[in-house]
């Protein structure tokens, strides 16, 4: 367990304040857990008032003592309700805000209504793009945590090789991997920013079930064990000569990596084997072209183009009618951060400090799915790979 | 795995439509996963348009085939974006809505902005209270699922007796219990409605760590393993003569029960033992007074009053400065449903069909926490208890 250094928090806040000035915001009020963790170093019941200039004020309802202990911020203050905030700001000598940015992509409507009562003359706008821009550039500290998460997921991968047996069900395998993860410090929680985003460690499934589409915005879906959570592992027994997918998010101190590997008891069909090899080629292309300055959309277009050339129009990134329009996604505290290696996005470019998972995959309904996923980082010295398990198909 | 019967879905929809007429709403548009599961029988990427009269329309972006297979609704339709909805409604012969209810407590602001563009002349209001009112009365079908979840959590309790050992850490114990849960069909996910609500199976911790407050709106908090998720199990080794808390949510097909039991290796101190016995008395009082017609707030007041008489002003429902103002919470698909056995709530009364967890607990900082939690149901024949593990302290 590490506490986020105060210098990290200061730097993050200053980056946000610089963007706020460009966006003409007097303040940003942060309330969502992932953003609070990023900007305060802890998650308490409260909110962070970031003025355009000066120290941010961490207003904490519960728990005060833990906020003081765990957060490196200078100003941790008590409050009981949003109506207290104007007086606190004023007593702190900060000007009355006229324009406040909020996390409109995650903030429920009732919260905005409450803030409108507190500040009837304030113009509220969406600060999410600014927050996401700050968070998309990882510090060395953050990359170290992700490196540890990659070590954790490698241990789970090694365990998978030991436990996979014919006849065990997907959910039994998932339970073994989750158990291993927890014993290696995984916090359990996978934070996902998108509304209704739900994930439990990742997706572990085999054969035909690996090719079942789901409601999730992911190339693989899975049948799941119930319509109430119809993704991931279900009760299908694992057989020989079928792909067994371990798409697993490692997590250390709230930082995630994403890794997918394919196992099989005995060899796979020629089509699946070829599909897997071809996805490695798509990964190689991304590694070549992901340099600072290339747009997220261009990486997508070129890698998608290669997959089309290789003959995967109907299977790349999902079963027909369920194909997703991305190949990679940024990650850190949440599994769906900037950058999006996705269709469109021609104006956003790769920058040093970005971290993302890249997951070229093919899905053949009625047979199974294969592909690869690793987590990468654009360092001063070029592209680095964080996840480190051997890419190769594991034939058991 | 069970599919929600079509008759259940019809009945639920009709109950919502009756409330909509009282509230003068022309339609309710449901988008949140838990509500979608309740009203459609599945969770897909899409939304449910419920007109004031007539069949609800399940508009599904992804996955169409699964929606048709898993939902018992008659009308499962394809759509790609909110802007398609007015034409679909119109083609279906439904009148243009003037007042639409949305889930304002969970719906992010950006979604409301999108809907305002689609329906510039519609008045939007909060349909959450109506939805929660429908969901708070459980059917026999739902109670059967919760009964199964209670059986599951009992098996995990039995396993706890076998695995608890001096020297194992709280997180190692949690991992064992979670593993057992998964092998007995637990879906992993615990749905919590409140904004920023996060829970991973429940809370497993021991001794002093059980008395550490957290950001969660729960009587127990826990240090956790990192400030990024500072609740539940941490790395504290379990010792003799201290309370070991297993506060665990069972889950079958998306339906939850909540149960807390206390274990100890060797006897507990007189104060903790007395505290535990006294919490059983508070539970007994609730069992006596929870009849149809009593207000939620009166149950709270009387049980809270008994705890005060017994001398727990500084420890009941949390450490000093962290005490919560409820003793029980409704549950079903989410862990925080109606009814709230909480301070206030004098106008809402207990009704047949309600299910709730009741959890009188005391917290002694620096020493530990004790208490009891069971899940109850108000049947036609009076109060029934769903969770069934023996209430007694388990001295190992």
Short mmCIF file of N, CA and C in Angstrom, two decimals, chain B residues 134-270:
data_model
loop_
_atom_site.label_atom_id
_atom_site.label_comp_id
_atom_site.label_asym_id
_atom_site.label_seq_id
_atom_site.Cartn_x
_atom_site.Cartn_y
_atom_site.Cartn_z
N UNK B 134 -42.34 0.56 -6.76
CA UNK B 134 -42.71 -0.72 -7.37
C UNK B 134 -41.76 -1.81 -6.89
N UNK B 135 -40.48 -1.51 -6.93
CA UNK B 135 -39.47 -2.53 -6.63
C UNK B 135 -39.45 -2.93 -5.16
N UNK B 136 -39.98 -2.08 -4.27
CA UNK B 136 -39.86 -2.39 -2.83
C UNK B 136 -40.79 -3.52 -2.40
N UNK B 137 -41.83 -3.81 -3.18
CA UNK B 137 -42.72 -4.92 -2.83
C UNK B 137 -42.29 -6.14 -3.63
N UNK B 138 -41.78 -7.14 -2.93
CA UNK B 138 -41.24 -8.32 -3.62
C UNK B 138 -42.35 -9.33 -3.89
N UNK B 139 -42.23 -9.99 -5.02
CA UNK B 139 -43.14 -11.09 -5.36
C UNK B 139 -42.64 -12.38 -4.74
N UNK B 140 -43.46 -13.41 -4.79
CA UNK B 140 -43.02 -14.72 -4.30
C UNK B 140 -41.79 -15.19 -5.09
N UNK B 141 -41.81 -14.91 -6.39
CA UNK B 141 -40.66 -15.29 -7.23
C UNK B 141 -39.37 -14.66 -6.73
N UNK B 142 -39.45 -13.37 -6.42
CA UNK B 142 -38.25 -12.67 -5.94
C UNK B 142 -37.80 -13.22 -4.59
N UNK B 143 -38.78 -13.50 -3.73
CA UNK B 143 -38.42 -14.02 -2.40
C UNK B 143 -37.76 -15.41 -2.52
N UNK B 144 -38.20 -16.20 -3.49
CA UNK B 144 -37.55 -17.50 -3.70
C UNK B 144 -36.07 -17.31 -4.07
N UNK B 145 -35.80 -16.33 -4.92
CA UNK B 145 -34.41 -16.07 -5.29
C UNK B 145 -33.61 -15.63 -4.07
N UNK B 146 -34.20 -14.79 -3.26
CA UNK B 146 -33.50 -14.31 -2.06
C UNK B 146 -33.30 -15.46 -1.06
N UNK B 147 -34.26 -16.39 -1.03
CA UNK B 147 -34.11 -17.57 -0.18
C UNK B 147 -32.88 -18.38 -0.64
N UNK B 148 -32.72 -18.51 -1.94
CA UNK B 148 -31.55 -19.21 -2.47
C UNK B 148 -30.26 -18.46 -2.12
N UNK B 149 -30.32 -17.14 -2.18
CA UNK B 149 -29.14 -16.35 -1.81
C UNK B 149 -28.82 -16.54 -0.32
N UNK B 150 -29.86 -16.71 0.48
CA UNK B 150 -29.65 -16.96 1.92
C UNK B 150 -29.01 -18.34 2.13
N UNK B 151 -29.42 -19.32 1.35
CA UNK B 151 -28.78 -20.65 1.43
C UNK B 151 -27.31 -20.54 1.06
N UNK B 152 -27.04 -19.76 0.03
CA UNK B 152 -25.65 -19.58 -0.42
C UNK B 152 -24.80 -18.96 0.69
N UNK B 153 -25.31 -17.90 1.31
CA UNK B 153 -24.51 -17.21 2.32
C UNK B 153 -24.34 -18.11 3.57
N UNK B 154 -25.29 -18.99 3.80
CA UNK B 154 -25.13 -19.94 4.90
C UNK B 154 -23.96 -20.90 4.63
N UNK B 155 -23.82 -21.33 3.39
CA UNK B 155 -22.69 -22.22 3.05
C UNK B 155 -21.36 -21.49 3.25
N UNK B 156 -21.34 -20.21 2.95
CA UNK B 156 -20.11 -19.43 3.11
C UNK B 156 -19.79 -19.28 4.61
N UNK B 157 -20.83 -19.08 5.40
CA UNK B 157 -20.69 -19.01 6.86
C UNK B 157 -20.11 -20.32 7.41
N UNK B 158 -20.62 -21.45 6.91
CA UNK B 158 -20.10 -22.75 7.36
C UNK B 158 -18.62 -22.89 7.00
N UNK B 159 -18.28 -22.41 5.82
CA UNK B 159 -16.89 -22.47 5.37
C UNK B 159 -15.99 -21.59 6.26
N UNK B 160 -16.51 -20.45 6.67
CA UNK B 160 -15.73 -19.55 7.53
C UNK B 160 -15.29 -20.27 8.80
N UNK B 161 -16.21 -21.06 9.37
CA UNK B 161 -15.86 -21.81 10.60
C UNK B 161 -14.67 -22.72 10.38
N UNK B 162 -14.55 -23.27 9.17
CA UNK B 162 -13.46 -24.21 8.88
C UNK B 162 -12.12 -23.50 8.64
N UNK B 163 -12.17 -22.32 8.03
CA UNK B 163 -10.90 -21.74 7.54
C UNK B 163 -10.27 -20.71 8.48
N UNK B 164 -11.06 -20.12 9.38
CA UNK B 164 -10.48 -19.07 10.22
C UNK B 164 -9.38 -19.65 11.11
N UNK B 165 -8.20 -19.04 11.04
CA UNK B 165 -7.05 -19.49 11.84
C UNK B 165 -6.29 -18.25 12.35
N UNK B 166 -5.67 -18.38 13.50
CA UNK B 166 -4.80 -17.31 14.00
C UNK B 166 -3.68 -17.07 13.00
N UNK B 167 -3.44 -15.82 12.68
CA UNK B 167 -2.30 -15.48 11.82
C UNK B 167 -2.67 -15.23 10.38
N UNK B 168 -3.80 -15.78 9.93
CA UNK B 168 -4.21 -15.45 8.55
C UNK B 168 -4.70 -14.01 8.55
N UNK B 169 -4.53 -13.33 7.43
CA UNK B 169 -4.95 -11.92 7.40
C UNK B 169 -6.43 -11.83 7.02
N UNK B 170 -6.98 -10.66 7.32
CA UNK B 170 -8.38 -10.42 6.97
C UNK B 170 -8.62 -10.63 5.47
N UNK B 171 -7.68 -10.18 4.66
CA UNK B 171 -7.89 -10.26 3.21
C UNK B 171 -7.75 -11.71 2.74
N UNK B 172 -6.92 -12.49 3.42
CA UNK B 172 -6.84 -13.93 3.08
C UNK B 172 -8.17 -14.62 3.42
N UNK B 173 -8.74 -14.25 4.57
CA UNK B 173 -10.05 -14.82 4.92
C UNK B 173 -11.11 -14.38 3.92
N UNK B 174 -11.09 -13.09 3.58
CA UNK B 174 -12.06 -12.59 2.60
C UNK B 174 -11.94 -13.37 1.29
N UNK B 175 -10.69 -13.60 0.85
CA UNK B 175 -10.47 -14.33 -0.41
C UNK B 175 -11.07 -15.73 -0.35
N UNK B 176 -10.92 -16.40 0.80
CA UNK B 176 -11.48 -17.75 0.97
C UNK B 176 -13.01 -17.71 0.87
N UNK B 177 -13.61 -16.71 1.51
CA UNK B 177 -15.07 -16.63 1.52
C UNK B 177 -15.61 -16.27 0.13
N UNK B 178 -14.92 -15.37 -0.54
CA UNK B 178 -15.33 -14.97 -1.89
C UNK B 178 -15.23 -16.18 -2.85
N UNK B 179 -14.16 -16.92 -2.70
CA UNK B 179 -13.94 -18.12 -3.53
C UNK B 179 -15.09 -19.12 -3.32
N UNK B 180 -15.44 -19.32 -2.06
CA UNK B 180 -16.57 -20.21 -1.74
C UNK B 180 -17.86 -19.68 -2.36
N UNK B 181 -18.05 -18.38 -2.25
CA UNK B 181 -19.25 -17.76 -2.82
C UNK B 181 -19.34 -18.00 -4.32
N UNK B 182 -18.23 -17.78 -5.00
CA UNK B 182 -18.22 -17.95 -6.46
C UNK B 182 -18.53 -19.39 -6.84
N UNK B 183 -17.97 -20.34 -6.06
CA UNK B 183 -18.23 -21.75 -6.37
C UNK B 183 -19.69 -22.12 -6.11
N UNK B 184 -20.39 -21.30 -5.34
CA UNK B 184 -21.81 -21.53 -5.10
C UNK B 184 -22.70 -20.57 -5.87
N UNK B 185 -22.18 -20.09 -7.00
CA UNK B 185 -23.04 -19.35 -7.93
C UNK B 185 -23.14 -17.86 -7.71
N UNK B 186 -22.35 -17.32 -6.78
CA UNK B 186 -22.37 -15.86 -6.58
C UNK B 186 -21.85 -15.18 -7.84
N UNK B 187 -22.54 -14.15 -8.28
CA UNK B 187 -22.16 -13.49 -9.53
C UNK B 187 -21.04 -12.47 -9.34
N UNK B 188 -20.66 -12.23 -8.09
CA UNK B 188 -19.55 -11.30 -7.84
C UNK B 188 -20.05 -9.88 -7.65
N UNK B 189 -20.76 -9.42 -8.62
CA UNK B 189 -21.26 -8.05 -8.59
C UNK B 189 -22.25 -7.82 -7.45
N UNK B 190 -22.05 -6.72 -6.70
CA UNK B 190 -23.05 -6.26 -5.73
C UNK B 190 -23.54 -4.90 -6.23
N UNK B 191 -24.77 -4.83 -6.66
CA UNK B 191 -25.27 -3.55 -7.19
C UNK B 191 -25.72 -2.64 -6.05
N UNK B 192 -25.26 -1.40 -6.13
CA UNK B 192 -25.58 -0.39 -5.11
C UNK B 192 -26.06 0.84 -5.87
N UNK B 193 -27.20 1.36 -5.50
CA UNK B 193 -27.82 2.42 -6.29
C UNK B 193 -27.19 3.79 -6.03
N UNK B 194 -26.83 4.03 -4.80
CA UNK B 194 -26.37 5.37 -4.42
C UNK B 194 -25.13 5.76 -5.25
N UNK B 195 -25.05 7.04 -5.63
CA UNK B 195 -23.91 7.52 -6.39
C UNK B 195 -22.61 7.23 -5.63
N UNK B 196 -21.61 6.73 -6.34
CA UNK B 196 -20.31 6.38 -5.73
C UNK B 196 -20.40 5.15 -4.82
N UNK B 197 -21.55 4.49 -4.79
CA UNK B 197 -21.67 3.30 -3.96
C UNK B 197 -20.78 2.18 -4.51
N UNK B 198 -19.91 1.65 -3.68
CA UNK B 198 -18.99 0.59 -4.11
C UNK B 198 -18.94 -0.46 -3.02
N UNK B 199 -19.10 -1.72 -3.40
CA UNK B 199 -19.01 -2.79 -2.41
C UNK B 199 -18.45 -4.03 -3.09
N UNK B 200 -17.60 -4.75 -2.38
CA UNK B 200 -17.04 -5.98 -2.92
C UNK B 200 -17.40 -7.11 -1.96
N UNK B 201 -18.50 -7.78 -2.23
CA UNK B 201 -19.04 -8.90 -1.45
C UNK B 201 -19.54 -8.49 -0.06
N UNK B 202 -18.92 -7.53 0.56
CA UNK B 202 -19.30 -7.15 1.91
C UNK B 202 -18.05 -6.76 2.67
N UNK B 203 -18.06 -7.02 3.97
CA UNK B 203 -16.92 -6.61 4.80
C UNK B 203 -16.48 -7.77 5.69
N UNK B 204 -15.23 -8.15 5.53
CA UNK B 204 -14.64 -9.19 6.37
C UNK B 204 -13.42 -8.58 7.05
N UNK B 205 -13.44 -8.48 8.37
CA UNK B 205 -12.28 -7.92 9.08
C UNK B 205 -12.35 -8.29 10.55
N UNK B 206 -11.27 -7.97 11.26
CA UNK B 206 -11.16 -8.46 12.63
C UNK B 206 -10.64 -7.38 13.57
N UNK B 207 -10.97 -7.57 14.85
CA UNK B 207 -10.40 -6.75 15.93
C UNK B 207 -10.45 -5.26 15.67
N UNK B 208 -9.32 -4.59 15.92
CA UNK B 208 -9.27 -3.13 15.79
C UNK B 208 -9.67 -2.66 14.40
N UNK B 209 -9.31 -3.42 13.36
CA UNK B 209 -9.65 -2.99 12.00
C UNK B 209 -11.16 -2.96 11.77
N UNK B 210 -11.89 -3.79 12.52
CA UNK B 210 -13.35 -3.80 12.34
C UNK B 210 -13.97 -2.52 12.89
N UNK B 211 -13.23 -1.78 13.67
CA UNK B 211 -13.74 -0.55 14.29
C UNK B 211 -13.24 0.71 13.60
N UNK B 212 -12.57 0.56 12.46
CA UNK B 212 -12.08 1.72 11.72
C UNK B 212 -13.21 2.25 10.84
N UNK B 213 -13.55 3.53 10.97
CA UNK B 213 -14.62 4.07 10.11
C UNK B 213 -14.14 4.26 8.67
N UNK B 214 -15.09 4.31 7.74
CA UNK B 214 -14.74 4.49 6.33
C UNK B 214 -15.73 5.46 5.69
N UNK B 215 -15.56 5.68 4.40
CA UNK B 215 -16.41 6.62 3.66
C UNK B 215 -17.79 6.05 3.37
N UNK B 216 -17.94 4.74 3.54
CA UNK B 216 -19.19 4.07 3.21
C UNK B 216 -20.30 4.45 4.18
N UNK B 217 -21.53 4.43 3.70
CA UNK B 217 -22.67 4.71 4.57
C UNK B 217 -23.11 3.40 5.23
N UNK B 218 -22.23 2.87 6.05
CA UNK B 218 -22.45 1.59 6.73
C UNK B 218 -21.94 1.74 8.17
N UNK B 219 -22.52 0.97 9.11
CA UNK B 219 -22.05 1.08 10.49
C UNK B 219 -20.59 0.66 10.65
N UNK B 220 -20.21 -0.42 9.95
CA UNK B 220 -18.80 -0.83 9.94
C UNK B 220 -18.17 -0.28 8.67
N UNK B 221 -16.88 -0.01 8.73
CA UNK B 221 -16.19 0.49 7.54
C UNK B 221 -15.02 -0.41 7.19
N UNK B 222 -13.99 -0.30 8.02
CA UNK B 222 -12.81 -1.12 7.76
C UNK B 222 -11.72 -0.32 7.10
N UNK B 223 -10.48 -0.70 7.37
CA UNK B 223 -9.34 0.03 6.83
C UNK B 223 -9.18 -0.24 5.34
N UNK B 224 -9.47 -1.46 4.91
CA UNK B 224 -9.24 -1.83 3.51
C UNK B 224 -7.77 -2.03 3.24
N UNK B 225 -7.44 -2.33 1.97
CA UNK B 225 -6.06 -2.63 1.62
C UNK B 225 -5.37 -1.47 0.94
N UNK B 226 -6.11 -0.39 0.69
CA UNK B 226 -5.52 0.77 0.00
C UNK B 226 -6.46 1.96 0.17
N UNK B 227 -5.91 3.19 0.20
CA UNK B 227 -6.77 4.38 0.27
C UNK B 227 -7.69 4.49 -0.94
N UNK B 228 -7.40 3.79 -2.01
CA UNK B 228 -8.24 3.90 -3.20
C UNK B 228 -9.53 3.11 -3.03
N UNK B 229 -9.56 2.22 -2.07
CA UNK B 229 -10.77 1.45 -1.77
C UNK B 229 -10.70 1.12 -0.29
N UNK B 230 -10.81 2.18 0.51
CA UNK B 230 -10.55 2.09 1.95
C UNK B 230 -11.71 1.57 2.75
N UNK B 231 -12.14 0.37 2.44
CA UNK B 231 -13.20 -0.29 3.20
C UNK B 231 -12.94 -1.78 3.17
N UNK B 232 -13.54 -2.49 4.10
CA UNK B 232 -13.46 -3.95 4.10
C UNK B 232 -12.11 -4.45 4.58
N UNK B 233 -11.74 -5.64 4.08
CA UNK B 233 -10.56 -6.35 4.57
C UNK B 233 -9.26 -5.64 4.23
N UNK B 234 -8.35 -5.63 5.19
CA UNK B 234 -7.00 -5.17 4.97
C UNK B 234 -6.03 -6.28 5.32
N UNK B 235 -4.79 -5.89 5.59
CA UNK B 235 -3.75 -6.90 5.80
C UNK B 235 -3.52 -7.25 7.26
N UNK B 236 -4.47 -6.95 8.13
CA UNK B 236 -4.31 -7.25 9.55
C UNK B 236 -4.38 -8.76 9.80
N UNK B 237 -3.40 -9.31 10.55
CA UNK B 237 -3.50 -10.74 10.89
C UNK B 237 -4.55 -10.95 11.99
N UNK B 238 -5.26 -12.04 11.88
CA UNK B 238 -6.30 -12.37 12.86
C UNK B 238 -5.65 -12.93 14.12
N UNK B 239 -6.07 -12.42 15.27
CA UNK B 239 -5.53 -12.90 16.53
C UNK B 239 -6.59 -13.58 17.36
N UNK B 240 -6.21 -14.13 18.52
CA UNK B 240 -7.22 -14.73 19.41
C UNK B 240 -8.00 -13.65 20.16
N UNK B 241 -9.16 -14.03 20.64
CA UNK B 241 -9.96 -13.17 21.52
C UNK B 241 -10.31 -11.81 20.91
N UNK B 242 -10.56 -11.79 19.64
CA UNK B 242 -11.04 -10.55 19.01
C UNK B 242 -12.15 -10.90 18.04
N UNK B 243 -13.09 -9.97 17.85
CA UNK B 243 -14.20 -10.28 16.94
C UNK B 243 -13.72 -10.36 15.49
N UNK B 244 -14.19 -11.38 14.78
CA UNK B 244 -13.90 -11.54 13.36
C UNK B 244 -15.27 -11.41 12.67
N UNK B 245 -15.40 -10.36 11.88
CA UNK B 245 -16.71 -10.05 11.30
C UNK B 245 -16.83 -10.58 9.88
N UNK B 246 -17.92 -11.29 9.63
CA UNK B 246 -18.26 -11.68 8.27
C UNK B 246 -19.60 -11.03 7.94
N UNK B 247 -19.51 -9.88 7.27
CA UNK B 247 -20.70 -9.15 6.81
C UNK B 247 -20.74 -9.37 5.31
N UNK B 248 -21.61 -10.26 4.86
CA UNK B 248 -21.47 -10.80 3.51
C UNK B 248 -22.81 -10.77 2.78
N UNK B 249 -22.77 -10.33 1.51
CA UNK B 249 -23.98 -10.32 0.70
C UNK B 249 -24.01 -11.56 -0.19
N UNK B 250 -25.00 -12.40 0.00
CA UNK B 250 -25.22 -13.52 -0.92
C UNK B 250 -25.92 -13.01 -2.17
N UNK B 251 -25.73 -13.70 -3.29
CA UNK B 251 -26.32 -13.23 -4.55
C UNK B 251 -26.63 -14.40 -5.46
N UNK B 252 -27.90 -14.53 -5.81
CA UNK B 252 -28.33 -15.56 -6.77
C UNK B 252 -29.18 -14.88 -7.84
N UNK B 253 -28.79 -15.05 -9.08
CA UNK B 253 -29.53 -14.44 -10.19
C UNK B 253 -29.83 -12.97 -9.93
N UNK B 254 -28.88 -12.30 -9.34
CA UNK B 254 -29.01 -10.86 -9.16
C UNK B 254 -29.72 -10.43 -7.90
N UNK B 255 -30.25 -11.37 -7.13
CA UNK B 255 -30.96 -11.02 -5.89
C UNK B 255 -30.05 -11.24 -4.69
N UNK B 256 -30.07 -10.24 -3.82
CA UNK B 256 -29.13 -10.18 -2.71
C UNK B 256 -29.80 -10.46 -1.37
N UNK B 257 -29.04 -11.05 -0.45
CA UNK B 257 -29.37 -10.98 0.98
C UNK B 257 -28.12 -10.50 1.69
N UNK B 258 -28.29 -10.01 2.89
CA UNK B 258 -27.18 -9.46 3.66
C UNK B 258 -27.20 -10.12 5.03
N UNK B 259 -26.05 -10.63 5.44
CA UNK B 259 -25.97 -11.33 6.72
C UNK B 259 -24.65 -11.00 7.40
N UNK B 260 -24.70 -10.73 8.69
CA UNK B 260 -23.48 -10.50 9.47
C UNK B 260 -23.42 -11.50 10.62
N UNK B 261 -22.27 -12.14 10.77
CA UNK B 261 -22.04 -13.02 11.92
C UNK B 261 -20.65 -12.72 12.50
N UNK B 262 -20.51 -13.01 13.79
CA UNK B 262 -19.26 -12.73 14.49
C UNK B 262 -18.62 -14.05 14.91
N UNK B 263 -17.34 -14.18 14.60
CA UNK B 263 -16.54 -15.34 15.02
C UNK B 263 -15.45 -14.84 15.96
N UNK B 264 -14.93 -15.77 16.75
CA UNK B 264 -13.79 -15.41 17.60
C UNK B 264 -13.01 -16.68 17.93
N UNK B 265 -11.69 -16.53 17.94
CA UNK B 265 -10.85 -17.65 18.37
C UNK B 265 -10.62 -17.46 19.86
N UNK B 266 -11.38 -18.19 20.65
CA UNK B 266 -11.39 -17.96 22.11
C UNK B 266 -12.40 -16.87 22.44
N UNK B 267 -12.72 -16.74 23.74
CA UNK B 267 -13.78 -15.81 24.13
C UNK B 267 -13.43 -14.35 23.90
N UNK B 268 -14.47 -13.54 23.78
CA UNK B 268 -14.31 -12.09 23.64
C UNK B 268 -14.37 -11.43 25.01
N UNK B 269 -13.96 -10.18 25.06
CA UNK B 269 -14.05 -9.40 26.31
C UNK B 269 -15.50 -9.30 26.76
N UNK B 270 -15.68 -8.97 28.05
CA UNK B 270 -17.04 -8.83 28.59
C UNK B 270 -17.80 -7.74 27.84
#
